[in-house]
């Protein structure tokens, strides 16, 4: 069965520190991969996506993610956290077909 | 473009009442879907539609009905609300040049007493 796993429901980093949010998926066929961000009381916004081509993808607000097929992972990183990065982050996968599968989310806290 | 518009933003119901959450998009997207978001459970797909007149069940369809009479609208109906349906509901669509990207509405927060 297909699934998406986000390790760590809560992550805290200091302002200026590296942000690393983990996402793994289970599938024998490489899917399309996405990271979405949700700010308080808002809908989800697309941060970045991987469909085909270069495995390192850059998104908005300085975030990037790397697709590693051998590890079935799509971890999200940002070199230097900013206070405005505090939000909920969701990894999502589009497998063959029409259904997106979302991880359970990681809440990022940035400590001043 | 307004994108995906959901109404109402907030709603309180009593157990057994019915209501409809409205979703409209102006991007001519063929695919529309409804998710519910609950703490610690991420987003779970309720129903989706790949075009007018076509709907299908997602992961958690029980207690919800949908229809798709036009490309623009995809309402979600709760026929007899239960406290377990207290949640935040999101409508999302995709299609066109961004065919693999979901565009979300702002959400509807529903409380069932």
mmCIF file of C-alpha atoms in Angstrom:
data_model
loop_
_atom_site.group_PDB
_atom_site.id
_atom_site.type_symbol
_atom_site.label_atom_id
_atom_site.label_comp_id
_atom_site.label_asym_id
_atom_site.label_seq_id
_atom_site.Cartn_x
_atom_site.Cartn_y
_atom_site.Cartn_z
ATOM 1 C CA UNK A 1 0.000 0.000 0.000
ATOM 2 C CA UNK A 2 1.147 3.514 -0.712
ATOM 3 C CA UNK A 3 1.933 5.732 2.233
ATOM 4 C CA UNK A 4 3.712 8.910 3.191
ATOM 5 C CA UNK A 5 5.608 9.232 6.453
ATOM 6 C CA UNK A 6 6.827 12.438 8.014
ATOM 7 C CA UNK A 7 9.245 11.833 10.856
ATOM 8 C CA UNK A 8 8.724 14.213 13.735
ATOM 9 C CA UNK A 9 5.385 15.900 14.289
ATOM 10 C CA UNK A 10 7.139 18.861 15.942
ATOM 11 C CA UNK A 11 10.511 20.343 15.063
ATOM 12 C CA UNK A 12 12.126 23.309 16.819
ATOM 13 C CA UNK A 13 15.107 25.196 15.470
ATOM 14 C CA UNK A 14 16.851 28.380 16.418
ATOM 15 C CA UNK A 15 16.621 31.361 14.110
ATOM 16 C CA UNK A 16 19.459 31.090 11.599
ATOM 17 C CA UNK A 17 19.862 27.337 12.048
ATOM 18 C CA UNK A 18 19.363 24.636 9.438
ATOM 19 C CA UNK A 19 15.835 23.392 8.873
ATOM 20 C CA UNK A 20 15.449 19.704 8.016
ATOM 21 C CA UNK A 21 12.002 18.151 7.697
ATOM 22 C CA UNK A 22 11.880 14.488 6.752
ATOM 23 C CA UNK A 23 9.541 12.722 4.346
ATOM 24 C CA UNK A 24 9.590 9.129 3.161
ATOM 25 C CA UNK A 25 7.151 7.365 0.890
ATOM 26 C CA UNK A 26 6.435 3.783 0.032
ATOM 27 C CA UNK A 27 5.998 2.930 -3.605
ATOM 28 C CA UNK A 28 7.696 0.747 -6.165
ATOM 29 C CA UNK A 29 7.150 3.414 -8.804
ATOM 30 C CA UNK A 30 8.605 6.905 -8.285
ATOM 31 C CA UNK A 31 5.703 9.226 -7.689
ATOM 32 C CA UNK A 32 5.337 12.959 -7.983
ATOM 33 C CA UNK A 33 6.379 14.632 -4.725
ATOM 34 C CA UNK A 34 5.340 17.878 -3.111
ATOM 35 C CA UNK A 35 5.841 19.985 -0.029
ATOM 36 C CA UNK A 36 3.063 22.274 1.106
ATOM 37 C CA UNK A 37 3.110 24.875 3.887
ATOM 38 C CA UNK A 38 0.174 25.918 6.019
ATOM 39 C CA UNK A 39 0.265 29.110 8.040
ATOM 40 C CA UNK A 40 -2.166 29.461 10.963
ATOM 41 C CA UNK A 41 -5.809 29.609 9.909
ATOM 42 C CA UNK A 42 -4.956 29.413 6.217
ATOM 43 C CA UNK A 43 -5.111 26.868 3.450
ATOM 44 C CA UNK A 44 -2.128 24.989 2.079
ATOM 45 C CA UNK A 45 0.332 26.637 -0.281
ATOM 46 C CA UNK A 46 2.727 24.834 -2.579
ATOM 47 C CA UNK A 47 6.376 25.178 -1.512
ATOM 48 C CA UNK A 48 7.952 23.017 -4.186
ATOM 49 C CA UNK A 49 7.421 19.930 -6.289
ATOM 50 C CA UNK A 50 9.319 17.142 -7.992
ATOM 51 C CA UNK A 51 7.867 15.531 -11.096
ATOM 52 C CA UNK A 52 10.736 14.582 -13.384
ATOM 53 C CA UNK A 53 14.250 15.742 -14.161
ATOM 54 C CA UNK A 54 16.641 17.271 -11.638
ATOM 55 C CA UNK A 55 16.331 15.593 -8.269
ATOM 56 C CA UNK A 56 17.194 18.740 -6.304
ATOM 57 C CA UNK A 57 14.318 21.141 -6.530
ATOM 58 C CA UNK A 58 14.143 24.685 -5.241
ATOM 59 C CA UNK A 59 10.998 26.283 -3.951
ATOM 60 C CA UNK A 60 9.794 29.533 -2.507
ATOM 61 C CA UNK A 61 11.236 31.255 0.562
ATOM 62 C CA UNK A 62 14.644 29.570 0.232
ATOM 63 C CA UNK A 63 13.433 26.012 0.714
ATOM 64 C CA UNK A 64 14.693 23.088 -1.317
ATOM 65 C CA UNK A 65 14.219 19.339 -1.357
ATOM 66 C CA UNK A 66 16.046 16.412 -2.866
ATOM 67 C CA UNK A 67 14.411 13.332 -4.307
ATOM 68 C CA UNK A 68 16.415 10.224 -3.442
ATOM 69 C CA UNK A 69 14.952 7.217 -5.163
ATOM 70 C CA UNK A 70 17.189 4.704 -3.408
ATOM 71 C CA UNK A 71 16.040 6.003 -0.017
ATOM 72 C CA UNK A 72 12.449 6.734 -1.121
ATOM 73 C CA UNK A 73 12.850 10.111 0.523
ATOM 74 C CA UNK A 74 12.068 13.745 -0.218
ATOM 75 C CA UNK A 75 13.426 15.731 2.715
ATOM 76 C CA UNK A 76 12.870 19.485 2.927
ATOM 77 C CA UNK A 77 15.715 21.791 3.913
ATOM 78 C CA UNK A 78 16.485 25.456 4.382
ATOM 79 C CA UNK A 79 19.982 26.624 5.311
ATOM 80 C CA UNK A 80 18.914 29.383 7.697
ATOM 81 C CA UNK A 81 15.580 29.485 9.512
ATOM 82 C CA UNK A 82 13.630 32.695 9.765
ATOM 83 C CA UNK A 83 10.894 33.510 12.246
ATOM 84 C CA UNK A 84 8.413 33.694 9.373
ATOM 85 C CA UNK A 85 9.079 30.009 8.580
ATOM 86 C CA UNK A 86 7.063 28.923 11.612
ATOM 87 C CA UNK A 87 4.188 26.918 10.153
ATOM 88 C CA UNK A 88 2.893 23.406 9.500
ATOM 89 C CA UNK A 89 4.571 21.556 6.654
ATOM 90 C CA UNK A 90 3.044 18.689 4.723
ATOM 91 C CA UNK A 91 4.704 16.251 2.397
ATOM 92 C CA UNK A 92 2.401 14.944 -0.320
ATOM 93 C CA UNK A 93 2.692 12.290 -2.971
ATOM 94 C CA UNK A 94 0.789 11.728 -6.170
ATOM 95 C CA UNK A 95 0.964 8.102 -7.127
ATOM 96 C CA UNK A 96 -0.361 6.659 -10.359
ATOM 97 C CA UNK A 97 -3.953 7.754 -10.593
ATOM 98 C CA UNK A 98 -5.758 10.738 -9.213
ATOM 99 C CA UNK A 99 -5.229 10.580 -5.483
ATOM 100 C CA UNK A 100 -2.804 12.639 -3.477
ATOM 101 C CA UNK A 101 -1.585 11.183 -0.192
ATOM 102 C CA UNK A 102 -0.503 13.536 2.549
ATOM 103 C CA UNK A 103 1.776 12.995 5.485
ATOM 104 C CA UNK A 104 0.558 13.831 8.964
ATOM 105 C CA UNK A 105 2.435 17.118 8.988
ATOM 106 C CA UNK A 106 5.369 18.637 10.859
ATOM 107 C CA UNK A 107 4.914 21.739 12.946
ATOM 108 C CA UNK A 108 8.005 23.934 12.737
ATOM 109 C CA UNK A 109 8.807 26.299 15.600
ATOM 110 C CA UNK A 110 11.560 28.875 15.181
ATOM 111 C CA UNK A 111 13.150 30.059 18.414
ATOM 112 C CA UNK A 112 14.495 33.613 18.437
ATOM 113 C CA UNK B 1 -8.710 35.037 -10.496
ATOM 114 C CA UNK B 2 -10.246 34.111 -7.138
ATOM 115 C CA UNK B 3 -8.850 30.557 -7.202
ATOM 116 C CA UNK B 4 -10.725 28.161 -4.907
ATOM 117 C CA UNK B 5 -13.450 29.729 -2.788
ATOM 118 C CA UNK B 6 -15.010 27.953 0.178
ATOM 119 C CA UNK B 7 -18.063 29.001 2.158
ATOM 120 C CA UNK B 8 -18.799 29.242 4.997
ATOM 121 C CA UNK B 9 -15.516 29.772 6.864
ATOM 122 C CA UNK B 10 -17.048 28.763 10.180
ATOM 123 C CA UNK B 11 -20.128 26.745 11.065
ATOM 124 C CA UNK B 12 -21.560 25.264 14.237
ATOM 125 C CA UNK B 13 -24.120 22.482 13.941
ATOM 126 C CA UNK B 14 -26.070 20.324 16.322
ATOM 127 C CA UNK B 15 -25.916 16.554 15.999
ATOM 128 C CA UNK B 16 -28.322 15.381 13.325
ATOM 129 C CA UNK B 17 -28.489 18.649 11.419
ATOM 130 C CA UNK B 18 -27.617 18.806 7.753
ATOM 131 C CA UNK B 19 -25.579 21.333 5.857
ATOM 132 C CA UNK B 20 -23.621 21.910 2.672
ATOM 133 C CA UNK B 21 -20.094 23.208 2.395
ATOM 134 C CA UNK B 22 -19.689 25.105 -0.836
ATOM 135 C CA UNK B 23 -16.626 25.035 -3.076
ATOM 136 C CA UNK B 24 -16.164 26.961 -6.299
ATOM 137 C CA UNK B 25 -13.155 27.426 -8.567
ATOM 138 C CA UNK B 26 -12.692 29.743 -11.519
ATOM 139 C CA UNK B 27 -9.638 28.092 -13.073
ATOM 140 C CA UNK B 28 -11.537 25.628 -15.264
ATOM 141 C CA UNK B 29 -9.963 22.729 -13.367
ATOM 142 C CA UNK B 30 -11.377 19.309 -14.111
ATOM 143 C CA UNK B 31 -10.271 17.716 -10.849
ATOM 144 C CA UNK B 32 -11.788 18.795 -7.533
ATOM 145 C CA UNK B 33 -11.569 17.205 -4.125
ATOM 146 C CA UNK B 34 -12.520 17.523 -0.477
ATOM 147 C CA UNK B 35 -10.186 16.824 2.449
ATOM 148 C CA UNK B 36 -10.640 16.939 6.161
ATOM 149 C CA UNK B 37 -7.823 17.951 8.459
ATOM 150 C CA UNK B 38 -7.634 16.629 11.993
ATOM 151 C CA UNK B 39 -4.805 17.060 14.517
ATOM 152 C CA UNK B 40 -2.112 14.429 14.108
ATOM 153 C CA UNK B 41 -3.809 12.884 11.080
ATOM 154 C CA UNK B 42 -2.840 15.220 8.279
ATOM 155 C CA UNK B 43 -5.251 15.590 5.388
ATOM 156 C CA UNK B 44 -7.536 12.750 4.471
ATOM 157 C CA UNK B 45 -9.393 12.585 1.178
ATOM 158 C CA UNK B 46 -13.187 12.439 1.485
ATOM 159 C CA UNK B 47 -14.423 12.558 -2.123
ATOM 160 C CA UNK B 48 -13.067 13.679 -5.435
ATOM 161 C CA UNK B 49 -14.255 14.382 -8.957
ATOM 162 C CA UNK B 50 -12.418 14.216 -12.267
ATOM 163 C CA UNK B 51 -15.052 16.161 -14.163
ATOM 164 C CA UNK B 52 -18.682 17.212 -14.273
ATOM 165 C CA UNK B 53 -20.953 14.280 -13.551
ATOM 166 C CA UNK B 54 -18.134 12.087 -12.193
ATOM 167 C CA UNK B 55 -17.402 11.579 -8.511
ATOM 168 C CA UNK B 56 -15.600 8.947 -6.488
ATOM 169 C CA UNK B 57 -14.883 8.092 -2.889
ATOM 170 C CA UNK B 58 -11.653 8.803 -1.110
ATOM 171 C CA UNK B 59 -10.269 7.469 2.136
ATOM 172 C CA UNK B 60 -13.024 8.649 4.520
ATOM 173 C CA UNK B 61 -16.298 9.050 2.554
ATOM 174 C CA UNK B 62 -18.819 7.842 5.136
ATOM 175 C CA UNK B 63 -21.302 10.498 6.237
ATOM 176 C CA UNK B 64 -20.605 12.765 3.254
ATOM 177 C CA UNK B 65 -22.199 13.184 -0.155
ATOM 178 C CA UNK B 66 -20.976 15.090 -3.173
ATOM 179 C CA UNK B 67 -22.174 15.950 -6.656
ATOM 180 C CA UNK B 68 -20.566 17.714 -9.593
ATOM 181 C CA UNK B 69 -23.115 19.287 -11.904
ATOM 182 C CA UNK B 70 -20.744 21.946 -13.257
ATOM 183 C CA UNK B 71 -16.990 22.248 -13.720
ATOM 184 C CA UNK B 72 -16.881 25.155 -11.268
ATOM 185 C CA UNK B 73 -18.749 23.799 -8.235
ATOM 186 C CA UNK B 74 -18.214 20.813 -5.951
ATOM 187 C CA UNK B 75 -20.402 20.996 -2.818
ATOM 188 C CA UNK B 76 -19.931 18.671 0.140
ATOM 189 C CA UNK B 77 -23.093 17.616 1.979
ATOM 190 C CA UNK B 78 -23.438 16.358 5.508
ATOM 191 C CA UNK B 79 -26.877 14.757 5.736
ATOM 192 C CA UNK B 80 -26.877 14.077 9.491
ATOM 193 C CA UNK B 81 -23.960 15.674 11.264
ATOM 194 C CA UNK B 82 -22.104 13.804 14.003
ATOM 195 C CA UNK B 83 -19.524 15.092 16.512
ATOM 196 C CA UNK B 84 -16.904 12.954 14.736
ATOM 197 C CA UNK B 85 -17.303 15.263 11.758
ATOM 198 C CA UNK B 86 -15.940 18.213 13.712
ATOM 199 C CA UNK B 87 -12.951 19.174 11.594
ATOM 200 C CA UNK B 88 -11.464 21.654 9.189
ATOM 201 C CA UNK B 89 -12.483 20.954 5.618
ATOM 202 C CA UNK B 90 -10.464 21.914 2.587
ATOM 203 C CA UNK B 91 -11.495 21.943 -1.035
ATOM 204 C CA UNK B 92 -8.729 21.591 -3.614
ATOM 205 C CA UNK B 93 -8.608 21.525 -7.391
ATOM 206 C CA UNK B 94 -6.076 20.869 -10.099
ATOM 207 C CA UNK B 95 -5.877 21.003 -13.859
ATOM 208 C CA UNK B 96 -4.640 23.048 -16.776
ATOM 209 C CA UNK B 97 -0.958 23.913 -16.991
ATOM 210 C CA UNK B 98 -0.495 23.031 -13.302
ATOM 211 C CA UNK B 99 -2.127 19.656 -13.709
ATOM 212 C CA UNK B 100 -0.129 17.952 -10.956
ATOM 213 C CA UNK B 101 -0.458 20.719 -8.383
ATOM 214 C CA UNK B 102 -3.364 21.020 -5.969
ATOM 215 C CA UNK B 103 -4.707 24.510 -5.318
ATOM 216 C CA UNK B 104 -6.437 24.773 -1.942
ATOM 217 C CA UNK B 105 -9.227 26.905 -0.606
ATOM 218 C CA UNK B 106 -8.875 28.702 2.732
ATOM 219 C CA UNK B 107 -10.821 26.052 4.627
ATOM 220 C CA UNK B 108 -14.114 25.698 6.469
ATOM 221 C CA UNK B 109 -14.062 25.029 10.198
ATOM 222 C CA UNK B 110 -17.028 22.900 11.268
ATOM 223 C CA UNK B 111 -18.020 22.152 14.842
ATOM 224 C CA UNK B 112 -20.723 19.596 15.593
ATOM 225 C CA UNK B 113 -22.149 19.738 19.116
#
